[in-house]
Amino acid sequence: MPNLDAIVQEKLKLLEANNRRRTLPQVRPLQRMCVEVTGERCINFSSNDYFGLSQHTDVITAAREALETYGAGAGASRLITGNNVLYEELETLLAEIKNTEAACVFGSGYLASMGTIPALMGAGDVIVADKLIHACMIDAVRLSGADFIRFAHNNSEHLKLILEQHRGEYQRCLILTETIFSMDGDRAPLAQIMELAKEYDAWVMMDDAHGLGMQELGMERWITETKNVSSALPTPHNSDYMPELQMGTLSKATGAYGGYVCGSYDAIQYLKTSARTVMFSTALPPAVIASAIAALKIMKNEPERLSLPLHYAQQFTRKLELPLAQSAIVPVIVHDEVRALAWSATLREKGFVVSAIRPPSVPPGTSRLRITFSALHEEADVMQLAEEVCMLMKADSV
Ligand SMILES: *Cc1c(COP(=O)(O)O)cnc(C)c1O
């Protein structure tokens, strides 16, 4: 057998040749959305800290108090002695925000998915998922052993066709989608998906990693806006239109760390005693739980700060005559990897961090700049960035 270094050098060369090698930039966060990246000062347009809550004084104070009271690490898994008293408050708050009976907090969003899907699905079952779902769900599906079928992105007609053809062959069926897609920023047709799930006897799990704070605090408005809703308008109080499981992360809009799944009391009780990522991984550090609680309270009590990221994203798309932003995430698709890297490098020289997103994070041929907007941006920076991207588009038409 060749030695390990020889093997990985080959693998690295291949990644390099395909422009898919990644590097870890050194980042020093400064004030607001300013960061120092490998020594240069830039404005960060690639952070998921949509409301800037990672820096909010209430969040920092809560973390500091928990740190001083309980120490740095949790010391054991939740089922042993790591289930700090703070968990209960966090889970109650999450269930309230999501309008569900209960919630289970995990070590991260990735771990929430990896723990939940295999705990519920297995051989003889089928999982039907949007083509663009996040890697954490794909990995969880593989681990579960269930059969896997993908439907075209946000295409409920294709989903219907698949269910029509295959639902009968399986015992249980789970539909997976994202409320707001992480790399495209568009929204799933939740109402149509829920109608199909009812018709074909399937469960639905929604990954809301990029929706928290953008919609459920105004979920009725969001669902009402979803097009082609047939009969009675669904509301969070109409359980037919509520997905069985809503998962997400505490590391993006919440500005802290951790993941969660919200659902019925019974489903959550079951996950807490069966999800392997709960059982075999250490509980979150108390300061992280305290920060998440403080951040969620701010989201709940100060809804006015929640509209700014979408407002900036829409200003940006209007200026560039792109399709109107549906969330705080705006993709500028440039197709090939080399161009995405070059545009990202040019923007860096102008003082903006805008990451080039390449396969396997997105399908081949759809490399892009992924721009995210935060309440901590300044309008002038948003306009300046739009100007720079506009020049790149003109100089190098895509
Ligand atoms: C970031 C992300 C996750 C993972 O959440 P972490 O807490 O970062 O592990 C899951 N799903 C989607 C869509 C994401 O964007």
Short mmCIF file of C-alpha atoms and ligand atoms in Angstrom, two decimals:
data_model
loop_
_atom_site.label_atom_id
_atom_site.label_comp_id
_atom_site.label_asym_id
_atom_site.label_seq_id
_atom_site.Cartn_x
_atom_site.Cartn_y
_atom_site.Cartn_z
CA MET A 1 0.00 0.00 0.00
CA PRO A 2 1.36 3.50 -0.86
CA ASN A 3 1.83 5.69 2.17
CA LEU A 4 -0.92 8.04 3.23
CA ASP A 5 0.90 11.23 2.21
CA ALA A 6 1.39 9.94 -1.34
CA ILE A 7 -2.31 9.21 -1.64
CA VAL A 8 -3.47 12.57 -0.31
CA GLN A 9 -0.95 14.44 -2.47
CA GLU A 10 -2.59 12.84 -5.51
CA LYS A 11 -6.01 13.85 -4.26
CA LEU A 12 -4.89 17.41 -3.60
CA LYS A 13 -3.37 17.67 -7.10
CA LEU A 14 -6.65 16.56 -8.63
CA LEU A 15 -8.60 19.14 -6.64
CA GLU A 16 -6.09 21.81 -7.65
CA ALA A 17 -6.37 20.86 -11.33
CA ASN A 18 -10.16 21.25 -11.14
CA ASN A 19 -9.98 24.56 -9.25
CA ARG A 20 -11.72 22.88 -6.35
CA ARG A 21 -9.03 23.00 -3.73
CA ARG A 22 -10.17 25.01 -0.71
CA THR A 23 -8.10 27.02 1.71
CA LEU A 24 -8.85 28.22 5.21
CA PRO A 25 -8.49 32.02 5.28
CA GLN A 26 -7.36 33.51 8.58
CA VAL A 27 -10.04 35.88 9.80
CA ARG A 28 -9.94 38.39 12.62
CA PRO A 29 -13.40 39.86 13.27
CA LEU A 30 -13.29 43.61 13.92
CA GLN A 31 -16.26 45.91 14.59
CA ARG A 32 -19.64 45.37 12.93
CA MET A 33 -19.17 43.63 9.57
CA CYS A 34 -15.48 44.59 9.26
CA VAL A 35 -13.02 41.73 9.27
CA GLU A 36 -9.31 41.35 8.72
CA VAL A 37 -8.74 38.53 6.25
CA THR A 38 -5.16 37.32 5.91
CA GLY A 39 -4.07 40.69 7.19
CA GLU A 40 -6.30 42.93 5.04
CA ARG A 41 -9.24 44.93 6.29
CA CYS A 42 -12.50 44.18 4.43
CA ILE A 43 -16.27 44.33 4.76
CA ASN A 44 -17.73 40.87 5.14
CA PHE A 45 -20.53 39.97 2.71
CA SER A 46 -20.14 36.23 3.33
CA SER A 47 -21.35 35.86 6.89
CA ASN A 48 -24.63 34.26 7.96
CA ASP A 49 -24.80 36.44 11.08
CA TYR A 50 -27.81 38.15 9.48
CA PHE A 51 -28.78 40.34 12.40
CA GLY A 52 -25.31 40.84 13.85
CA LEU A 53 -26.41 39.13 17.05
CA SER A 54 -23.02 37.51 17.64
CA GLN A 55 -21.88 40.98 18.70
CA HIS A 56 -24.95 42.18 20.58
CA THR A 57 -24.11 43.30 24.11
CA ASP A 58 -27.00 41.32 25.64
CA VAL A 59 -25.76 38.16 23.94
CA ILE A 60 -22.19 38.69 25.07
CA THR A 61 -23.29 39.48 28.62
CA ALA A 62 -25.42 36.32 28.77
CA ALA A 63 -22.52 34.24 27.52
CA ARG A 64 -20.11 35.78 29.99
CA GLU A 65 -22.45 35.18 32.92
CA ALA A 66 -22.99 31.55 31.96
CA LEU A 67 -19.27 31.07 31.47
CA GLU A 68 -18.50 32.48 34.89
CA THR A 69 -21.31 30.54 36.55
CA TYR A 70 -20.92 27.15 34.89
CA GLY A 71 -17.41 27.05 33.39
CA ALA A 72 -16.25 26.50 29.83
CA GLY A 73 -17.26 23.00 28.77
CA ALA A 74 -20.28 20.79 29.52
CA GLY A 75 -18.23 17.78 30.52
CA ALA A 76 -20.58 15.04 29.27
CA SER A 77 -23.40 14.28 26.85
CA ARG A 78 -26.89 15.55 27.60
CA LEU A 79 -28.04 12.11 28.70
CA ILE A 80 -25.30 11.87 31.30
CA THR A 81 -24.50 15.10 33.15
CA GLY A 82 -24.23 17.67 30.34
CA ASN A 83 -27.89 18.69 30.26
CA ASN A 84 -27.37 22.12 31.81
CA VAL A 85 -30.46 23.80 33.26
CA LEU A 86 -30.22 26.37 30.42
CA TYR A 87 -31.29 23.79 27.81
CA GLU A 88 -34.87 23.80 29.02
CA GLU A 89 -35.22 27.55 28.58
CA LEU A 90 -33.70 27.38 25.10
CA GLU A 91 -35.94 24.52 23.97
CA THR A 92 -39.07 26.18 25.35
CA LEU A 93 -38.19 29.37 23.49
CA LEU A 94 -37.53 27.52 20.22
CA ALA A 95 -40.82 25.61 20.43
CA GLU A 96 -42.64 28.88 21.08
CA ILE A 97 -41.02 30.65 18.13
CA LYS A 98 -41.67 27.70 15.80
CA ASN A 99 -45.16 27.15 17.11
CA THR A 100 -44.56 23.49 17.96
CA GLU A 101 -45.07 21.46 21.11
CA ALA A 102 -41.40 20.81 21.76
CA ALA A 103 -37.81 21.21 20.59
CA CYS A 104 -34.57 19.28 20.86
CA VAL A 105 -31.23 21.10 20.75
CA PHE A 106 -28.25 19.35 19.14
CA GLY A 107 -24.54 20.14 18.91
CA SER A 108 -24.97 21.77 15.48
CA GLY A 109 -27.39 21.88 12.56
CA TYR A 110 -25.35 19.19 10.87
CA LEU A 111 -25.66 16.97 13.92
CA ALA A 112 -29.40 17.68 14.18
CA SER A 113 -29.90 16.28 10.69
CA MET A 114 -27.48 13.38 11.19
CA GLY A 115 -29.26 12.39 14.39
CA THR A 116 -32.86 12.86 13.32
CA ILE A 117 -33.18 11.31 9.86
CA PRO A 118 -31.59 7.93 10.68
CA ALA A 119 -33.59 7.75 13.93
CA LEU A 120 -36.82 7.87 11.93
CA MET A 121 -36.11 6.32 8.54
CA GLY A 122 -34.48 3.08 7.41
CA ALA A 123 -34.53 0.21 4.92
CA GLY A 124 -37.95 -0.16 3.31
CA ASP A 125 -38.62 3.61 3.57
CA VAL A 126 -38.14 6.33 1.00
CA ILE A 127 -36.85 9.88 1.34
CA VAL A 128 -37.84 12.31 -1.40
CA ALA A 129 -35.77 15.47 -1.42
CA ASP A 130 -35.32 18.69 -3.32
CA LYS A 131 -32.31 18.49 -5.63
CA LEU A 132 -30.57 21.33 -3.81
CA ILE A 133 -30.86 20.29 -0.17
CA HIS A 134 -27.88 20.83 2.10
CA ALA A 135 -25.11 18.23 2.46
CA CYS A 136 -26.07 17.54 6.09
CA MET A 137 -29.36 16.05 4.92
CA ILE A 138 -27.80 14.08 2.07
CA ASP A 139 -25.28 12.54 4.47
CA ALA A 140 -28.05 11.73 6.94
CA VAL A 141 -30.13 10.05 4.22
CA ARG A 142 -27.17 7.87 3.25
CA LEU A 143 -26.62 6.93 6.87
CA SER A 144 -30.29 6.01 7.31
CA GLY A 145 -30.29 3.27 4.67
CA ALA A 146 -33.61 4.49 3.22
CA ASP A 147 -34.02 4.79 -0.56
CA PHE A 148 -33.41 8.27 -1.91
CA ILE A 149 -35.18 10.08 -4.76
CA ARG A 150 -34.61 13.74 -5.72
CA PHE A 151 -37.12 16.13 -7.25
CA ALA A 152 -36.21 19.11 -9.42
CA HIS A 153 -35.56 22.22 -7.38
CA ASN A 154 -38.76 23.74 -5.95
CA ASN A 155 -40.78 21.79 -8.51
CA SER A 156 -43.87 20.47 -6.74
CA GLU A 157 -45.19 18.93 -9.97
CA HIS A 158 -42.10 16.76 -10.19
CA LEU A 159 -42.49 15.89 -6.51
CA LYS A 160 -46.08 14.84 -7.20
CA LEU A 161 -44.98 12.64 -10.09
CA ILE A 162 -42.42 10.87 -7.91
CA LEU A 163 -44.90 10.32 -5.10
CA GLU A 164 -47.49 9.07 -7.59
CA GLN A 165 -45.00 6.55 -9.01
CA HIS A 166 -43.13 5.39 -5.94
CA ARG A 167 -45.03 6.07 -2.74
CA GLY A 168 -46.79 2.71 -2.89
CA GLU A 169 -43.53 0.76 -2.91
CA TYR A 170 -42.50 1.89 0.54
CA GLN A 171 -43.54 1.80 4.12
CA ARG A 172 -42.74 5.33 5.32
CA CYS A 173 -42.01 8.42 3.24
CA LEU A 174 -40.21 11.61 4.30
CA ILE A 175 -40.00 14.75 2.16
CA LEU A 176 -37.00 17.03 2.70
CA THR A 177 -36.61 20.63 1.65
CA GLU A 178 -35.25 23.97 2.88
CA THR A 179 -37.41 26.97 3.71
CA ILE A 180 -34.80 29.31 2.22
CA PHE A 181 -32.14 27.63 0.11
CA SER A 182 -28.65 28.23 1.41
CA MET A 183 -26.89 28.80 -1.90
CA ASP A 184 -29.74 30.31 -3.94
CA GLY A 185 -31.68 32.33 -1.40
CA ASP A 186 -35.03 31.30 -2.87
CA ARG A 187 -38.00 29.90 -0.94
CA ALA A 188 -39.66 26.50 -1.09
CA PRO A 189 -43.34 26.25 -2.05
CA LEU A 190 -44.25 25.13 1.46
CA ALA A 191 -48.01 25.08 1.02
CA GLN A 192 -47.91 22.90 -2.12
CA ILE A 193 -45.44 20.52 -0.52
CA MET A 194 -47.63 20.17 2.56
CA GLU A 195 -50.67 19.48 0.39
CA LEU A 196 -48.79 16.72 -1.45
CA ALA A 197 -47.54 15.26 1.82
CA LYS A 198 -51.11 15.03 3.02
CA GLU A 199 -52.31 13.49 -0.23
CA TYR A 200 -49.56 10.86 -0.35
CA ASP A 201 -49.19 10.16 3.35
CA ALA A 202 -45.68 11.50 3.81
CA TRP A 203 -43.92 13.38 6.58
CA VAL A 204 -42.11 16.64 5.90
CA MET A 205 -38.88 17.92 7.40
CA MET A 206 -37.91 21.50 6.60
CA ASP A 207 -34.39 22.78 7.06
CA ASP A 208 -34.85 26.35 8.23
CA ALA A 209 -31.15 27.20 8.64
CA HIS A 210 -31.58 30.45 6.69
CA GLY A 211 -35.18 31.20 7.57
CA LEU A 212 -35.03 31.73 11.31
CA GLY A 213 -36.01 35.31 12.02
CA MET A 214 -36.78 35.88 8.33
CA GLN A 215 -40.15 34.20 8.35
CA GLU A 216 -41.66 32.35 11.26
CA LEU A 217 -41.79 35.41 13.40
CA GLY A 218 -44.03 36.44 10.55
CA MET A 219 -44.80 33.01 9.20
CA GLU A 220 -48.43 33.77 8.41
CA ARG A 221 -47.31 36.53 6.12
CA TRP A 222 -44.76 34.27 4.51
CA ILE A 223 -47.15 31.46 3.78
CA THR A 224 -49.83 33.82 2.53
CA GLU A 225 -47.32 35.12 0.03
CA THR A 226 -46.54 31.62 -1.22
CA LYS A 227 -48.09 31.43 -4.66
CA ASN A 228 -50.96 29.24 -5.85
CA VAL A 229 -52.27 28.31 -2.46
CA SER A 230 -55.45 26.53 -3.34
CA SER A 231 -58.14 26.55 -0.68
CA ALA A 232 -58.01 27.66 2.91
CA LEU A 233 -54.95 29.75 3.60
CA PRO A 234 -52.66 27.77 5.85
CA THR A 235 -51.53 29.35 9.05
CA PRO A 236 -49.22 28.14 11.79
CA HIS A 237 -52.37 27.22 13.70
CA ASN A 238 -53.63 25.00 10.92
CA SER A 239 -51.62 21.88 11.65
CA ASP A 240 -52.21 20.38 8.20
CA TYR A 241 -49.79 22.90 6.85
CA MET A 242 -47.13 22.53 9.50
CA PRO A 243 -44.22 20.25 8.66
CA GLU A 244 -43.78 17.42 11.18
CA LEU A 245 -40.19 18.46 11.77
CA GLN A 246 -38.52 21.83 11.50
CA MET A 247 -34.78 21.76 11.87
CA GLY A 248 -32.28 24.56 11.87
CA THR A 249 -29.18 26.04 13.34
CA LEU A 250 -28.34 28.44 16.15
CA SER A 251 -25.12 29.45 14.40
CA LYS A 252 -26.44 31.75 11.68
CA ALA A 253 -29.18 34.31 12.40
CA THR A 254 -28.87 33.46 16.10
CA GLY A 255 -25.18 34.33 16.08
CA ALA A 256 -24.25 31.53 18.52
CA TYR A 257 -23.80 27.81 17.88
CA GLY A 258 -25.82 24.59 17.93
CA GLY A 259 -28.72 23.07 16.04
CA TYR A 260 -32.31 22.13 16.77
CA VAL A 261 -35.33 20.15 15.65
CA CYS A 262 -38.85 21.30 16.56
CA GLY A 263 -41.91 19.08 16.38
CA SER A 264 -44.54 17.27 18.42
CA TYR A 265 -43.97 16.38 22.05
CA ASP A 266 -43.73 12.67 21.21
CA ALA A 267 -41.35 13.10 18.27
CA ILE A 268 -39.00 15.21 20.38
CA GLN A 269 -39.11 12.80 23.33
CA TYR A 270 -38.16 10.02 20.94
CA LEU A 271 -35.26 11.98 19.39
CA LYS A 272 -33.86 12.85 22.81
CA THR A 273 -33.56 9.21 23.64
CA SER A 274 -32.63 7.79 20.22
CA ALA A 275 -30.72 10.27 18.08
CA ARG A 276 -27.16 9.04 18.14
CA THR A 277 -25.73 12.55 17.80
CA VAL A 278 -27.45 13.45 21.08
CA MET A 279 -26.41 10.24 22.81
CA PHE A 280 -22.77 10.05 21.78
CA SER A 281 -21.63 13.65 21.62
CA THR A 282 -20.90 16.10 24.41
CA ALA A 283 -23.50 18.75 25.25
CA LEU A 284 -23.02 22.37 24.15
CA PRO A 285 -20.90 24.67 26.33
CA PRO A 286 -23.23 26.57 28.72
CA ALA A 287 -22.10 29.98 27.40
CA VAL A 288 -23.22 28.97 23.90
CA ILE A 289 -26.67 27.98 25.15
CA ALA A 290 -26.97 31.26 27.04
CA SER A 291 -26.00 33.25 23.93
CA ALA A 292 -28.61 31.45 21.84
CA ILE A 293 -31.31 32.20 24.43
CA ALA A 294 -30.37 35.88 24.55
CA ALA A 295 -30.27 36.14 20.74
CA LEU A 296 -33.66 34.46 20.25
CA LYS A 297 -35.19 36.81 22.82
CA ILE A 298 -33.88 39.79 20.85
CA MET A 299 -35.37 38.38 17.63
CA LYS A 300 -38.68 37.82 19.36
CA ASN A 301 -38.84 41.18 21.10
CA GLU A 302 -37.32 43.47 18.46
CA PRO A 303 -38.91 42.42 15.16
CA GLU A 304 -37.96 45.77 13.63
CA ARG A 305 -34.32 44.71 13.30
CA LEU A 306 -35.32 41.64 11.28
CA SER A 307 -36.27 43.38 8.06
CA LEU A 308 -32.94 45.02 7.28
CA PRO A 309 -31.03 42.11 5.64
CA LEU A 310 -33.85 41.47 3.16
CA HIS A 311 -34.15 45.19 2.50
CA TYR A 312 -30.44 45.41 1.62
CA ALA A 313 -30.61 42.27 -0.52
CA GLN A 314 -33.50 43.74 -2.49
CA GLN A 315 -31.75 47.07 -2.94
CA PHE A 316 -28.80 45.14 -4.31
CA THR A 317 -30.82 43.01 -6.75
CA ARG A 318 -32.78 46.06 -7.97
CA LYS A 319 -29.59 47.91 -8.67
CA LEU A 320 -28.16 44.98 -10.66
CA GLU A 321 -31.47 44.11 -12.32
CA LEU A 322 -31.29 40.59 -10.92
CA PRO A 323 -34.45 38.71 -9.87
CA LEU A 324 -35.76 40.39 -6.71
CA ALA A 325 -34.15 38.87 -3.60
CA GLN A 326 -36.45 36.61 -1.57
CA SER A 327 -34.12 36.43 1.41
CA ALA A 328 -30.83 37.81 2.71
CA ILE A 329 -28.91 35.55 0.30
CA VAL A 330 -28.21 36.67 -3.26
CA PRO A 331 -26.38 34.39 -5.71
CA VAL A 332 -24.55 35.89 -8.68
CA ILE A 333 -24.11 32.88 -10.93
CA VAL A 334 -20.95 33.06 -13.04
CA HIS A 335 -20.91 29.38 -14.03
CA ASP A 336 -17.27 28.38 -14.00
CA GLU A 337 -14.94 27.97 -11.05
CA VAL A 338 -12.10 30.09 -12.44
CA ARG A 339 -14.30 33.09 -13.07
CA ALA A 340 -15.93 32.79 -9.64
CA LEU A 341 -12.50 32.80 -8.01
CA ALA A 342 -11.32 35.74 -10.13
CA TRP A 343 -14.37 37.85 -9.29
CA SER A 344 -14.02 37.05 -5.64
CA ALA A 345 -10.34 38.08 -5.77
CA THR A 346 -11.18 41.37 -7.52
CA LEU A 347 -13.81 42.18 -4.90
CA ARG A 348 -11.29 41.40 -2.17
CA GLU A 349 -8.93 43.99 -3.66
CA LYS A 350 -11.78 46.50 -3.46
CA GLY A 351 -12.26 45.70 0.22
CA PHE A 352 -15.14 43.21 0.16
CA VAL A 353 -15.20 39.59 1.27
CA VAL A 354 -17.53 37.75 -1.12
CA SER A 355 -16.87 34.03 -1.30
CA ALA A 356 -16.71 32.08 -4.52
CA ILE A 357 -18.91 29.02 -4.10
CA ARG A 358 -17.88 26.03 -6.20
CA PRO A 359 -18.83 22.37 -6.54
CA PRO A 360 -19.48 20.27 -4.54
CA SER A 361 -21.27 23.01 -2.57
CA VAL A 362 -23.27 23.79 -5.74
CA PRO A 363 -23.91 21.70 -8.88
CA PRO A 364 -21.16 21.72 -11.53
CA GLY A 365 -21.47 24.66 -13.92
CA THR A 366 -23.21 26.89 -11.37
CA SER A 367 -20.23 28.36 -9.54
CA ARG A 368 -21.17 31.68 -8.09
CA LEU A 369 -20.59 34.55 -5.77
CA ARG A 370 -22.84 34.09 -2.76
CA ILE A 371 -23.58 37.44 -1.18
CA THR A 372 -25.25 37.68 2.21
CA PHE A 373 -26.59 40.82 3.79
CA SER A 374 -26.63 41.70 7.46
CA ALA A 375 -28.35 44.27 9.63
CA LEU A 376 -24.86 45.49 10.51
CA HIS A 377 -24.02 46.54 6.96
CA GLU A 378 -24.18 50.20 5.99
CA GLU A 379 -26.31 51.18 3.04
CA ALA A 380 -23.32 52.89 1.42
CA ASP A 381 -21.35 49.62 1.51
CA VAL A 382 -24.22 47.73 -0.08
CA MET A 383 -24.39 50.29 -2.90
CA GLN A 384 -20.62 50.28 -3.35
CA LEU A 385 -20.59 46.49 -3.62
CA ALA A 386 -23.41 46.62 -6.16
CA GLU A 387 -21.34 49.07 -8.18
CA GLU A 388 -18.30 46.79 -8.16
CA VAL A 389 -20.28 43.68 -9.11
CA CYS A 390 -21.98 45.67 -11.87
CA MET A 391 -18.58 46.55 -13.34
CA LEU A 392 -17.48 42.94 -13.21
CA MET A 393 -20.64 41.87 -15.02
CA LYS A 394 -20.15 44.47 -17.73
CA ALA A 395 -16.46 43.73 -18.20
CA ASP A 396 -16.97 39.98 -18.41
CA SER A 397 -20.54 39.34 -19.49
CA VAL A 398 -21.93 36.09 -18.06
C1 LIG B 1 -25.36 25.81 7.72
C2 LIG B 1 -26.43 24.87 7.36
C3 LIG B 1 -26.65 23.69 8.10
C4 LIG B 1 -25.73 23.25 9.20
O1 LIG B 1 -25.85 24.00 10.35
P1 LIG B 1 -24.58 24.09 11.34
O2 LIG B 1 -25.16 24.52 12.63
O3 LIG B 1 -23.66 25.07 10.73
O4 LIG B 1 -23.99 22.71 11.41
C5 LIG B 1 -27.72 22.92 7.76
N1 LIG B 1 -28.52 23.23 6.72
C6 LIG B 1 -28.33 24.33 5.98
C7 LIG B 1 -29.25 24.62 4.86
C8 LIG B 1 -27.27 25.17 6.27
O5 LIG B 1 -27.06 26.24 5.49
#
